[in-house]
């Protein structure tokens, strides 16, 4: 506690208290390693499979495939204003939202023009104060005019995802391509996410040929901005 301001100490206390009162269910490693498959299937179905069954992307998959996918999910609990990823980042994961609200945003400018102007997305340093910041992602232009002022302010399109909508997954464009993130994602409230990594998805695909249609979908749609 020494050297920590009262404001920071209070934020830490609030953060830890929320995490304590709202734990996220996780399957311990010993259960993955030691439980019989039939029992593991029942436990996994109870904890995670419902997350995947709600998504049209995985709706046609068998229970065995869904169980293996569910075992790959990594639960995350993120506080308000936390930057999950930013536009232009390299990525290898997609996310499923089961509680809370996520704001997605894109710069309305071609990638080539962004590069020419030195446009980049940076986290707002004020985002550390979860109670005051209103715009946790800033769009920064490195080129300035003669007086040192920003020469251009880009237009940004924003939209929200919440757990009551049908579109509860995001970040999937990087799974089937070598492209960077097409959007920025920020938590607008306390949110529970499940992360699915590309490496894990590929391992499930080698075991279950029916996953081929999932990869086909991702590759077909990888060029669209709708694949966040």
JSON list of C-alpha atoms in Angstrom, two decimals:
[
{"chain": "A", "resi": 1, "resn": "UNK", "atom": "CA", "xyz": [0.00, 0.00, 0.00]},
{"chain": "A", "resi": 2, "resn": "UNK", "atom": "CA", "xyz": [2.97, 2.33, 0.55]},
{"chain": "A", "resi": 3, "resn": "UNK", "atom": "CA", "xyz": [3.25, 4.96, -2.17]},
{"chain": "A", "resi": 4, "resn": "UNK", "atom": "CA", "xyz": [-0.18, 4.23, -3.67]},
{"chain": "A", "resi": 5, "resn": "UNK", "atom": "CA", "xyz": [-2.57, 7.17, -3.83]},
{"chain": "A", "resi": 6, "resn": "UNK", "atom": "CA", "xyz": [-5.98, 6.83, -2.15]},
{"chain": "A", "resi": 7, "resn": "UNK", "atom": "CA", "xyz": [-7.69, 7.05, -5.55]},
{"chain": "A", "resi": 8, "resn": "UNK", "atom": "CA", "xyz": [-5.63, 4.20, -7.01]},
{"chain": "A", "resi": 9, "resn": "UNK", "atom": "CA", "xyz": [-6.09, 2.15, -3.85]},
{"chain": "A", "resi": 10, "resn": "UNK", "atom": "CA", "xyz": [-9.85, 2.59, -4.07]},
{"chain": "A", "resi": 11, "resn": "UNK", "atom": "CA", "xyz": [-9.89, 1.52, -7.72]},
{"chain": "A", "resi": 12, "resn": "UNK", "atom": "CA", "xyz": [-7.85, -1.56, -6.87]},
{"chain": "A", "resi": 13, "resn": "UNK", "atom": "CA", "xyz": [-10.20, -2.40, -4.02]},
{"chain": "A", "resi": 14, "resn": "UNK", "atom": "CA", "xyz": [-13.26, -1.99, -6.27]},
{"chain": "A", "resi": 15, "resn": "UNK", "atom": "CA", "xyz": [-11.68, -4.13, -8.98]},
{"chain": "A", "resi": 16, "resn": "UNK", "atom": "CA", "xyz": [-10.72, -6.98, -6.65]},
{"chain": "A", "resi": 17, "resn": "UNK", "atom": "CA", "xyz": [-14.05, -6.85, -4.81]},
{"chain": "A", "resi": 18, "resn": "UNK", "atom": "CA", "xyz": [-15.98, -7.15, -8.07]},
{"chain": "A", "resi": 19, "resn": "UNK", "atom": "CA", "xyz": [-13.84, -10.09, -9.18]},
{"chain": "A", "resi": 20, "resn": "UNK", "atom": "CA", "xyz": [-14.41, -11.76, -5.80]},
{"chain": "A", "resi": 21, "resn": "UNK", "atom": "CA", "xyz": [-18.20, -11.29, -5.90]},
{"chain": "A", "resi": 22, "resn": "UNK", "atom": "CA", "xyz": [-18.58, -12.26, -9.57]},
{"chain": "A", "resi": 23, "resn": "UNK", "atom": "CA", "xyz": [-16.22, -15.18, -10.25]},
{"chain": "A", "resi": 24, "resn": "UNK", "atom": "CA", "xyz": [-16.05, -16.65, -13.74]},
{"chain": "A", "resi": 25, "resn": "UNK", "atom": "CA", "xyz": [-16.45, -20.41, -14.02]},
{"chain": "A", "resi": 26, "resn": "UNK", "atom": "CA", "xyz": [-13.29, -22.16, -15.18]},
{"chain": "A", "resi": 27, "resn": "UNK", "atom": "CA", "xyz": [-12.48, -25.80, -15.74]},
{"chain": "A", "resi": 28, "resn": "UNK", "atom": "CA", "xyz": [-9.32, -26.64, -13.72]},
{"chain": "A", "resi": 29, "resn": "UNK", "atom": "CA", "xyz": [-6.44, -28.31, -15.52]},
{"chain": "A", "resi": 30, "resn": "UNK", "atom": "CA", "xyz": [-6.63, -31.47, -13.39]},
{"chain": "A", "resi": 31, "resn": "UNK", "atom": "CA", "xyz": [-10.20, -31.98, -14.63]},
{"chain": "A", "resi": 32, "resn": "UNK", "atom": "CA", "xyz": [-9.04, -31.72, -18.24]},
{"chain": "A", "resi": 33, "resn": "UNK", "atom": "CA", "xyz": [-6.25, -34.22, -17.61]},
{"chain": "A", "resi": 34, "resn": "UNK", "atom": "CA", "xyz": [-7.90, -36.76, -15.32]},
{"chain": "A", "resi": 35, "resn": "UNK", "atom": "CA", "xyz": [-11.67, -36.88, -15.82]},
{"chain": "A", "resi": 36, "resn": "UNK", "atom": "CA", "xyz": [-13.09, -39.67, -18.02]},
{"chain": "A", "resi": 37, "resn": "UNK", "atom": "CA", "xyz": [-14.20, -38.32, -21.38]},
{"chain": "A", "resi": 38, "resn": "UNK", "atom": "CA", "xyz": [-17.88, -38.97, -20.76]},
{"chain": "A", "resi": 39, "resn": "UNK", "atom": "CA", "xyz": [-17.77, -37.06, -17.45]},
{"chain": "A", "resi": 40, "resn": "UNK", "atom": "CA", "xyz": [-15.61, -34.34, -18.98]},
{"chain": "A", "resi": 41, "resn": "UNK", "atom": "CA", "xyz": [-18.22, -33.96, -21.71]},
{"chain": "A", "resi": 42, "resn": "UNK", "atom": "CA", "xyz": [-20.98, -33.42, -19.16]},
{"chain": "A", "resi": 43, "resn": "UNK", "atom": "CA", "xyz": [-18.97, -30.87, -17.14]},
{"chain": "A", "resi": 44, "resn": "UNK", "atom": "CA", "xyz": [-17.86, -29.00, -20.26]},
{"chain": "A", "resi": 45, "resn": "UNK", "atom": "CA", "xyz": [-21.38, -28.92, -21.63]},
{"chain": "A", "resi": 46, "resn": "UNK", "atom": "CA", "xyz": [-22.61, -27.38, -18.40]},
{"chain": "A", "resi": 47, "resn": "UNK", "atom": "CA", "xyz": [-19.91, -24.71, -18.31]},
{"chain": "A", "resi": 48, "resn": "UNK", "atom": "CA", "xyz": [-19.13, -23.72, -21.88]},
{"chain": "A", "resi": 49, "resn": "UNK", "atom": "CA", "xyz": [-21.02, -25.48, -24.65]},
{"chain": "A", "resi": 50, "resn": "UNK", "atom": "CA", "xyz": [-24.01, -23.17, -24.45]},
{"chain": "A", "resi": 51, "resn": "UNK", "atom": "CA", "xyz": [-21.75, -20.28, -25.44]},
{"chain": "A", "resi": 52, "resn": "UNK", "atom": "CA", "xyz": [-20.94, -21.99, -28.74]},
{"chain": "A", "resi": 53, "resn": "UNK", "atom": "CA", "xyz": [-24.42, -23.35, -29.46]},
{"chain": "A", "resi": 54, "resn": "UNK", "atom": "CA", "xyz": [-25.85, -19.83, -29.61]},
{"chain": "A", "resi": 55, "resn": "UNK", "atom": "CA", "xyz": [-23.62, -18.91, -32.54]},
{"chain": "A", "resi": 56, "resn": "UNK", "atom": "CA", "xyz": [-24.75, -19.56, -36.09]},
{"chain": "A", "resi": 57, "resn": "UNK", "atom": "CA", "xyz": [-21.09, -20.14, -36.99]},
{"chain": "A", "resi": 58, "resn": "UNK", "atom": "CA", "xyz": [-21.03, -23.36, -34.92]},
{"chain": "A", "resi": 59, "resn": "UNK", "atom": "CA", "xyz": [-24.72, -24.26, -34.95]},
{"chain": "A", "resi": 60, "resn": "UNK", "atom": "CA", "xyz": [-24.33, -27.26, -37.29]},
{"chain": "A", "resi": 61, "resn": "UNK", "atom": "CA", "xyz": [-21.44, -28.93, -35.45]},
{"chain": "A", "resi": 62, "resn": "UNK", "atom": "CA", "xyz": [-21.86, -32.19, -33.54]},
{"chain": "A", "resi": 63, "resn": "UNK", "atom": "CA", "xyz": [-21.70, -32.43, -29.76]},
{"chain": "A", "resi": 64, "resn": "UNK", "atom": "CA", "xyz": [-18.23, -34.00, -29.87]},
{"chain": "A", "resi": 65, "resn": "UNK", "atom": "CA", "xyz": [-16.83, -31.09, -31.87]},
{"chain": "A", "resi": 66, "resn": "UNK", "atom": "CA", "xyz": [-18.52, -28.54, -29.64]},
{"chain": "A", "resi": 67, "resn": "UNK", "atom": "CA", "xyz": [-17.05, -30.20, -26.58]},
{"chain": "A", "resi": 68, "resn": "UNK", "atom": "CA", "xyz": [-13.52, -30.04, -27.97]},
{"chain": "A", "resi": 69, "resn": "UNK", "atom": "CA", "xyz": [-14.05, -26.41, -28.94]},
{"chain": "A", "resi": 70, "resn": "UNK", "atom": "CA", "xyz": [-15.46, -25.65, -25.51]},
{"chain": "A", "resi": 71, "resn": "UNK", "atom": "CA", "xyz": [-12.35, -27.11, -23.87]},
{"chain": "A", "resi": 72, "resn": "UNK", "atom": "CA", "xyz": [-10.30, -24.56, -25.81]},
{"chain": "A", "resi": 73, "resn": "UNK", "atom": "CA", "xyz": [-12.23, -21.56, -24.53]},
{"chain": "A", "resi": 74, "resn": "UNK", "atom": "CA", "xyz": [-10.39, -19.28, -22.10]},
{"chain": "A", "resi": 75, "resn": "UNK", "atom": "CA", "xyz": [-12.69, -17.23, -19.83]},
{"chain": "A", "resi": 76, "resn": "UNK", "atom": "CA", "xyz": [-11.83, -13.56, -19.31]},
{"chain": "A", "resi": 77, "resn": "UNK", "atom": "CA", "xyz": [-13.41, -10.98, -17.04]},
{"chain": "A", "resi": 78, "resn": "UNK", "atom": "CA", "xyz": [-12.66, -7.43, -18.16]},
{"chain": "A", "resi": 79, "resn": "UNK", "atom": "CA", "xyz": [-13.47, -4.14, -16.40]},
{"chain": "A", "resi": 80, "resn": "UNK", "atom": "CA", "xyz": [-15.07, -1.07, -18.00]},
{"chain": "A", "resi": 81, "resn": "UNK", "atom": "CA", "xyz": [-12.86, 0.82, -20.49]},
{"chain": "A", "resi": 82, "resn": "UNK", "atom": "CA", "xyz": [-10.35, -1.97, -20.91]},
{"chain": "A", "resi": 83, "resn": "UNK", "atom": "CA", "xyz": [-8.93, -2.06, -24.42]},
{"chain": "A", "resi": 84, "resn": "UNK", "atom": "CA", "xyz": [-9.21, -5.64, -25.71]},
{"chain": "A", "resi": 85, "resn": "UNK", "atom": "CA", "xyz": [-7.43, -4.97, -29.00]},
{"chain": "A", "resi": 86, "resn": "UNK", "atom": "CA", "xyz": [-6.93, -2.05, -31.35]},
{"chain": "A", "resi": 87, "resn": "UNK", "atom": "CA", "xyz": [-7.27, -1.59, -35.07]},
{"chain": "A", "resi": 88, "resn": "UNK", "atom": "CA", "xyz": [-4.09, -2.48, -36.89]},
{"chain": "A", "resi": 89, "resn": "UNK", "atom": "CA", "xyz": [-2.86, -4.98, -34.27]},
{"chain": "A", "resi": 90, "resn": "UNK", "atom": "CA", "xyz": [-1.76, -8.45, -35.23]},
{"chain": "A", "resi": 91, "resn": "UNK", "atom": "CA", "xyz": [-4.05, -11.00, -33.63]},
{"chain": "A", "resi": 92, "resn": "UNK", "atom": "CA", "xyz": [-4.67, -14.73, -33.25]},
{"chain": "A", "resi": 93, "resn": "UNK", "atom": "CA", "xyz": [-7.89, -14.92, -31.24]},
{"chain": "A", "resi": 94, "resn": "UNK", "atom": "CA", "xyz": [-11.61, -14.37, -31.53]},
{"chain": "A", "resi": 95, "resn": "UNK", "atom": "CA", "xyz": [-13.92, -13.58, -28.61]},
{"chain": "A", "resi": 96, "resn": "UNK", "atom": "CA", "xyz": [-17.39, -14.60, -27.44]},
{"chain": "A", "resi": 97, "resn": "UNK", "atom": "CA", "xyz": [-19.36, -12.19, -25.27]},
{"chain": "A", "resi": 98, "resn": "UNK", "atom": "CA", "xyz": [-21.62, -13.75, -22.63]},
{"chain": "A", "resi": 99, "resn": "UNK", "atom": "CA", "xyz": [-22.11, -10.80, -20.29]},
{"chain": "A", "resi": 100, "resn": "UNK", "atom": "CA", "xyz": [-21.66, -7.04, -20.58]},
{"chain": "A", "resi": 101, "resn": "UNK", "atom": "CA", "xyz": [-21.19, -4.65, -23.49]},
{"chain": "A", "resi": 102, "resn": "UNK", "atom": "CA", "xyz": [-18.35, -4.17, -26.00]},
{"chain": "A", "resi": 103, "resn": "UNK", "atom": "CA", "xyz": [-17.82, -1.12, -28.21]},
{"chain": "A", "resi": 104, "resn": "UNK", "atom": "CA", "xyz": [-16.29, -1.77, -31.64]},
{"chain": "A", "resi": 105, "resn": "UNK", "atom": "CA", "xyz": [-14.99, 1.02, -33.84]},
{"chain": "A", "resi": 106, "resn": "UNK", "atom": "CA", "xyz": [-13.29, 1.47, -37.20]},
{"chain": "A", "resi": 107, "resn": "UNK", "atom": "CA", "xyz": [-11.59, 4.41, -38.87]},
{"chain": "A", "resi": 108, "resn": "UNK", "atom": "CA", "xyz": [-13.51, 5.43, -42.01]},
{"chain": "A", "resi": 109, "resn": "UNK", "atom": "CA", "xyz": [-10.45, 5.61, -44.23]},
{"chain": "A", "resi": 110, "resn": "UNK", "atom": "CA", "xyz": [-8.70, 3.21, -46.58]},
{"chain": "A", "resi": 111, "resn": "UNK", "atom": "CA", "xyz": [-5.71, 1.40, -45.09]},
{"chain": "A", "resi": 112, "resn": "UNK", "atom": "CA", "xyz": [-3.39, 2.89, -47.70]},
{"chain": "A", "resi": 113, "resn": "UNK", "atom": "CA", "xyz": [-4.52, 6.43, -46.81]},
{"chain": "A", "resi": 114, "resn": "UNK", "atom": "CA", "xyz": [-4.08, 5.70, -43.11]},
{"chain": "A", "resi": 115, "resn": "UNK", "atom": "CA", "xyz": [-0.52, 4.58, -43.77]},
{"chain": "A", "resi": 116, "resn": "UNK", "atom": "CA", "xyz": [0.28, 7.64, -45.88]},
{"chain": "A", "resi": 117, "resn": "UNK", "atom": "CA", "xyz": [-0.99, 9.98, -43.17]},
{"chain": "A", "resi": 118, "resn": "UNK", "atom": "CA", "xyz": [0.66, 8.13, -40.31]},
{"chain": "A", "resi": 119, "resn": "UNK", "atom": "CA", "xyz": [-2.69, 7.34, -38.73]},
{"chain": "A", "resi": 120, "resn": "UNK", "atom": "CA", "xyz": [-2.64, 4.95, -35.80]},
{"chain": "A", "resi": 121, "resn": "UNK", "atom": "CA", "xyz": [-4.97, 3.86, -33.03]},
{"chain": "A", "resi": 122, "resn": "UNK", "atom": "CA", "xyz": [-3.65, 4.33, -29.49]},
{"chain": "A", "resi": 123, "resn": "UNK", "atom": "CA", "xyz": [-5.21, 3.69, -26.07]},
{"chain": "A", "resi": 124, "resn": "UNK", "atom": "CA", "xyz": [-6.30, 6.77, -24.18]},
{"chain": "A", "resi": 125, "resn": "UNK", "atom": "CA", "xyz": [-4.05, 7.16, -21.14]},
{"chain": "A", "resi": 126, "resn": "UNK", "atom": "CA", "xyz": [-7.08, 8.41, -19.19]},
{"chain": "A", "resi": 127, "resn": "UNK", "atom": "CA", "xyz": [-8.61, 4.96, -19.55]},
{"chain": "A", "resi": 128, "resn": "UNK", "atom": "CA", "xyz": [-6.95, 4.01, -16.26]},
{"chain": "A", "resi": 129, "resn": "UNK", "atom": "CA", "xyz": [-9.70, 6.03, -14.57]},
{"chain": "A", "resi": 130, "resn": "UNK", "atom": "CA", "xyz": [-12.69, 3.80, -15.20]},
{"chain": "A", "resi": 131, "resn": "UNK", "atom": "CA", "xyz": [-15.14, 6.33, -13.80]},
{"chain": "A", "resi": 132, "resn": "UNK", "atom": "CA", "xyz": [-14.35, 9.41, -15.87]},
{"chain": "A", "resi": 133, "resn": "UNK", "atom": "CA", "xyz": [-13.14, 8.49, -19.36]},
{"chain": "A", "resi": 134, "resn": "UNK", "atom": "CA", "xyz": [-15.75, 8.60, -22.11]},
{"chain": "A", "resi": 135, "resn": "UNK", "atom": "CA", "xyz": [-13.62, 7.78, -25.13]},
{"chain": "A", "resi": 136, "resn": "UNK", "atom": "CA", "xyz": [-11.18, 4.98, -24.24]},
{"chain": "A", "resi": 137, "resn": "UNK", "atom": "CA", "xyz": [-9.73, 4.76, -27.75]},
{"chain": "A", "resi": 138, "resn": "UNK", "atom": "CA", "xyz": [-8.13, 7.72, -29.48]},
{"chain": "A", "resi": 139, "resn": "UNK", "atom": "CA", "xyz": [-7.25, 8.00, -33.15]},
{"chain": "A", "resi": 140, "resn": "UNK", "atom": "CA", "xyz": [-3.91, 9.71, -33.42]},
{"chain": "A", "resi": 141, "resn": "UNK", "atom": "CA", "xyz": [-2.45, 11.34, -36.53]},
{"chain": "A", "resi": 142, "resn": "UNK", "atom": "CA", "xyz": [1.31, 11.78, -36.42]},
{"chain": "A", "resi": 143, "resn": "UNK", "atom": "CA", "xyz": [1.44, 14.40, -39.17]},
{"chain": "A", "resi": 144, "resn": "UNK", "atom": "CA", "xyz": [0.99, 17.94, -37.83]},
{"chain": "A", "resi": 145, "resn": "UNK", "atom": "CA", "xyz": [0.72, 21.40, -39.31]},
{"chain": "A", "resi": 146, "resn": "UNK", "atom": "CA", "xyz": [3.30, 24.17, -38.90]},
{"chain": "A", "resi": 147, "resn": "UNK", "atom": "CA", "xyz": [1.98, 25.16, -35.47]},
{"chain": "A", "resi": 148, "resn": "UNK", "atom": "CA", "xyz": [2.22, 21.62, -34.10]},
{"chain": "A", "resi": 149, "resn": "UNK", "atom": "CA", "xyz": [-1.50, 20.95, -34.22]},
{"chain": "A", "resi": 150, "resn": "UNK", "atom": "CA", "xyz": [-3.05, 17.75, -35.55]},
{"chain": "A", "resi": 151, "resn": "UNK", "atom": "CA", "xyz": [-3.70, 18.32, -39.22]},
{"chain": "A", "resi": 152, "resn": "UNK", "atom": "CA", "xyz": [-6.54, 15.84, -39.61]},
{"chain": "A", "resi": 153, "resn": "UNK", "atom": "CA", "xyz": [-9.18, 14.27, -37.39]},
{"chain": "A", "resi": 154, "resn": "UNK", "atom": "CA", "xyz": [-10.52, 11.03, -38.90]},
{"chain": "A", "resi": 155, "resn": "UNK", "atom": "CA", "xyz": [-14.14, 9.99, -38.91]},
{"chain": "A", "resi": 156, "resn": "UNK", "atom": "CA", "xyz": [-14.84, 6.92, -36.78]},
{"chain": "A", "resi": 157, "resn": "UNK", "atom": "CA", "xyz": [-17.77, 4.54, -36.92]},
{"chain": "A", "resi": 158, "resn": "UNK", "atom": "CA", "xyz": [-18.74, 2.85, -33.65]},
{"chain": "A", "resi": 159, "resn": "UNK", "atom": "CA", "xyz": [-21.25, 0.18, -32.71]},
{"chain": "A", "resi": 160, "resn": "UNK", "atom": "CA", "xyz": [-22.09, -1.87, -29.65]},
{"chain": "A", "resi": 161, "resn": "UNK", "atom": "CA", "xyz": [-22.35, -5.57, -28.93]},
{"chain": "A", "resi": 162, "resn": "UNK", "atom": "CA", "xyz": [-24.08, -6.88, -25.84]},
{"chain": "A", "resi": 163, "resn": "UNK", "atom": "CA", "xyz": [-24.88, -10.35, -24.59]},
{"chain": "A", "resi": 164, "resn": "UNK", "atom": "CA", "xyz": [-28.58, -10.03, -25.45]},
{"chain": "A", "resi": 165, "resn": "UNK", "atom": "CA", "xyz": [-27.87, -9.65, -29.19]},
{"chain": "A", "resi": 166, "resn": "UNK", "atom": "CA", "xyz": [-27.40, -12.45, -31.69]},
{"chain": "A", "resi": 167, "resn": "UNK", "atom": "CA", "xyz": [-23.99, -11.09, -32.75]},
{"chain": "A", "resi": 168, "resn": "UNK", "atom": "CA", "xyz": [-22.05, -12.02, -29.64]},
{"chain": "A", "resi": 169, "resn": "UNK", "atom": "CA", "xyz": [-18.68, -12.83, -31.20]},
{"chain": "A", "resi": 170, "resn": "UNK", "atom": "CA", "xyz": [-16.01, -10.55, -32.60]},
{"chain": "A", "resi": 171, "resn": "UNK", "atom": "CA", "xyz": [-12.39, -10.47, -33.74]},
{"chain": "A", "resi": 172, "resn": "UNK", "atom": "CA", "xyz": [-12.78, -13.49, -36.03]},
{"chain": "A", "resi": 173, "resn": "UNK", "atom": "CA", "xyz": [-11.18, -11.99, -39.15]},
{"chain": "A", "resi": 174, "resn": "UNK", "atom": "CA", "xyz": [-7.61, -12.81, -38.00]},
{"chain": "A", "resi": 175, "resn": "UNK", "atom": "CA", "xyz": [-8.29, -16.54, -37.64]},
{"chain": "A", "resi": 176, "resn": "UNK", "atom": "CA", "xyz": [-8.31, -17.27, -41.37]},
{"chain": "A", "resi": 177, "resn": "UNK", "atom": "CA", "xyz": [-5.90, -14.67, -42.69]},
{"chain": "A", "resi": 178, "resn": "UNK", "atom": "CA", "xyz": [-2.60, -12.92, -42.11]},
{"chain": "A", "resi": 179, "resn": "UNK", "atom": "CA", "xyz": [-4.33, -9.55, -41.86]},
{"chain": "A", "resi": 180, "resn": "UNK", "atom": "CA", "xyz": [-4.30, -7.15, -38.94]},
{"chain": "A", "resi": 181, "resn": "UNK", "atom": "CA", "xyz": [-7.30, -6.30, -36.78]},
{"chain": "A", "resi": 182, "resn": "UNK", "atom": "CA", "xyz": [-10.00, -4.47, -38.71]},
{"chain": "A", "resi": 183, "resn": "UNK", "atom": "CA", "xyz": [-11.47, -2.72, -35.68]},
{"chain": "A", "resi": 184, "resn": "UNK", "atom": "CA", "xyz": [-10.81, -1.70, -32.09]},
{"chain": "A", "resi": 185, "resn": "UNK", "atom": "CA", "xyz": [-12.67, -3.32, -29.19]},
{"chain": "A", "resi": 186, "resn": "UNK", "atom": "CA", "xyz": [-13.23, -1.76, -25.77]},
{"chain": "A", "resi": 187, "resn": "UNK", "atom": "CA", "xyz": [-15.32, -2.99, -22.83]},
{"chain": "A", "resi": 188, "resn": "UNK", "atom": "CA", "xyz": [-18.08, -0.50, -21.97]},
{"chain": "A", "resi": 189, "resn": "UNK", "atom": "CA", "xyz": [-19.02, -2.31, -18.75]},
{"chain": "A", "resi": 190, "resn": "UNK", "atom": "CA", "xyz": [-17.86, -5.27, -16.70]},
{"chain": "A", "resi": 191, "resn": "UNK", "atom": "CA", "xyz": [-17.90, -8.04, -19.29]},
{"chain": "A", "resi": 192, "resn": "UNK", "atom": "CA", "xyz": [-17.31, -11.77, -19.47]},
{"chain": "A", "resi": 193, "resn": "UNK", "atom": "CA", "xyz": [-15.58, -13.00, -22.61]},
{"chain": "A", "resi": 194, "resn": "UNK", "atom": "CA", "xyz": [-14.40, -16.39, -23.81]},
{"chain": "A", "resi": 195, "resn": "UNK", "atom": "CA", "xyz": [-11.30, -16.33, -26.01]},
{"chain": "A", "resi": 196, "resn": "UNK", "atom": "CA", "xyz": [-10.70, -18.91, -28.74]},
{"chain": "A", "resi": 197, "resn": "UNK", "atom": "CA", "xyz": [-7.14, -18.97, -30.08]},
{"chain": "A", "resi": 198, "resn": "UNK", "atom": "CA", "xyz": [-6.21, -19.83, -33.65]},
{"chain": "A", "resi": 199, "resn": "UNK", "atom": "CA", "xyz": [-3.80, -22.59, -32.60]},
{"chain": "A", "resi": 200, "resn": "UNK", "atom": "CA", "xyz": [-6.48, -24.34, -30.56]},
{"chain": "A", "resi": 201, "resn": "UNK", "atom": "CA", "xyz": [-8.99, -24.04, -33.40]},
{"chain": "A", "resi": 202, "resn": "UNK", "atom": "CA", "xyz": [-6.50, -25.63, -35.79]},
{"chain": "A", "resi": 203, "resn": "UNK", "atom": "CA", "xyz": [-5.94, -28.57, -33.43]},
{"chain": "A", "resi": 204, "resn": "UNK", "atom": "CA", "xyz": [-9.67, -29.24, -33.24]},
{"chain": "A", "resi": 205, "resn": "UNK", "atom": "CA", "xyz": [-9.83, -29.03, -37.04]},
{"chain": "A", "resi": 206, "resn": "UNK", "atom": "CA", "xyz": [-7.21, -31.77, -37.48]},
{"chain": "A", "resi": 207, "resn": "UNK", "atom": "CA", "xyz": [-9.29, -34.04, -35.27]},
{"chain": "A", "resi": 208, "resn": "UNK", "atom": "CA", "xyz": [-12.71, -33.26, -36.76]},
{"chain": "A", "resi": 209, "resn": "UNK", "atom": "CA", "xyz": [-12.98, -32.94, -40.58]},
{"chain": "A", "resi": 210, "resn": "UNK", "atom": "CA", "xyz": [-16.39, -31.28, -40.28]},
{"chain": "A", "resi": 211, "resn": "UNK", "atom": "CA", "xyz": [-14.57, -28.17, -39.02]},
{"chain": "A", "resi": 212, "resn": "UNK", "atom": "CA", "xyz": [-13.62, -27.60, -42.66]},
{"chain": "A", "resi": 213, "resn": "UNK", "atom": "CA", "xyz": [-16.87, -25.72, -43.27]},
{"chain": "A", "resi": 214, "resn": "UNK", "atom": "CA", "xyz": [-15.99, -23.30, -40.47]},
{"chain": "A", "resi": 215, "resn": "UNK", "atom": "CA", "xyz": [-12.67, -22.46, -42.08]},
{"chain": "A", "resi": 216, "resn": "UNK", "atom": "CA", "xyz": [-14.39, -22.11, -45.45]},
{"chain": "A", "resi": 217, "resn": "UNK", "atom": "CA", "xyz": [-16.79, -19.57, -43.94]},
{"chain": "A", "resi": 218, "resn": "UNK", "atom": "CA", "xyz": [-13.98, -17.61, -42.31]},
{"chain": "A", "resi": 219, "resn": "UNK", "atom": "CA", "xyz": [-11.88, -17.50, -45.49]},
{"chain": "A", "resi": 220, "resn": "UNK", "atom": "CA", "xyz": [-14.87, -16.52, -47.63]},
{"chain": "A", "resi": 221, "resn": "UNK", "atom": "CA", "xyz": [-15.73, -13.59, -45.38]},
{"chain": "A", "resi": 222, "resn": "UNK", "atom": "CA", "xyz": [-12.24, -12.50, -44.33]},
{"chain": "A", "resi": 223, "resn": "UNK", "atom": "CA", "xyz": [-12.25, -9.47, -46.63]},
{"chain": "A", "resi": 224, "resn": "UNK", "atom": "CA", "xyz": [-15.39, -7.90, -45.21]},
{"chain": "A", "resi": 225, "resn": "UNK", "atom": "CA", "xyz": [-15.39, -5.26, -42.52]},
{"chain": "A", "resi": 226, "resn": "UNK", "atom": "CA", "xyz": [-18.29, -7.10, -40.92]},
{"chain": "A", "resi": 227, "resn": "UNK", "atom": "CA", "xyz": [-15.72, -9.60, -39.69]},
{"chain": "A", "resi": 228, "resn": "UNK", "atom": "CA", "xyz": [-14.37, -7.40, -36.96]}
]
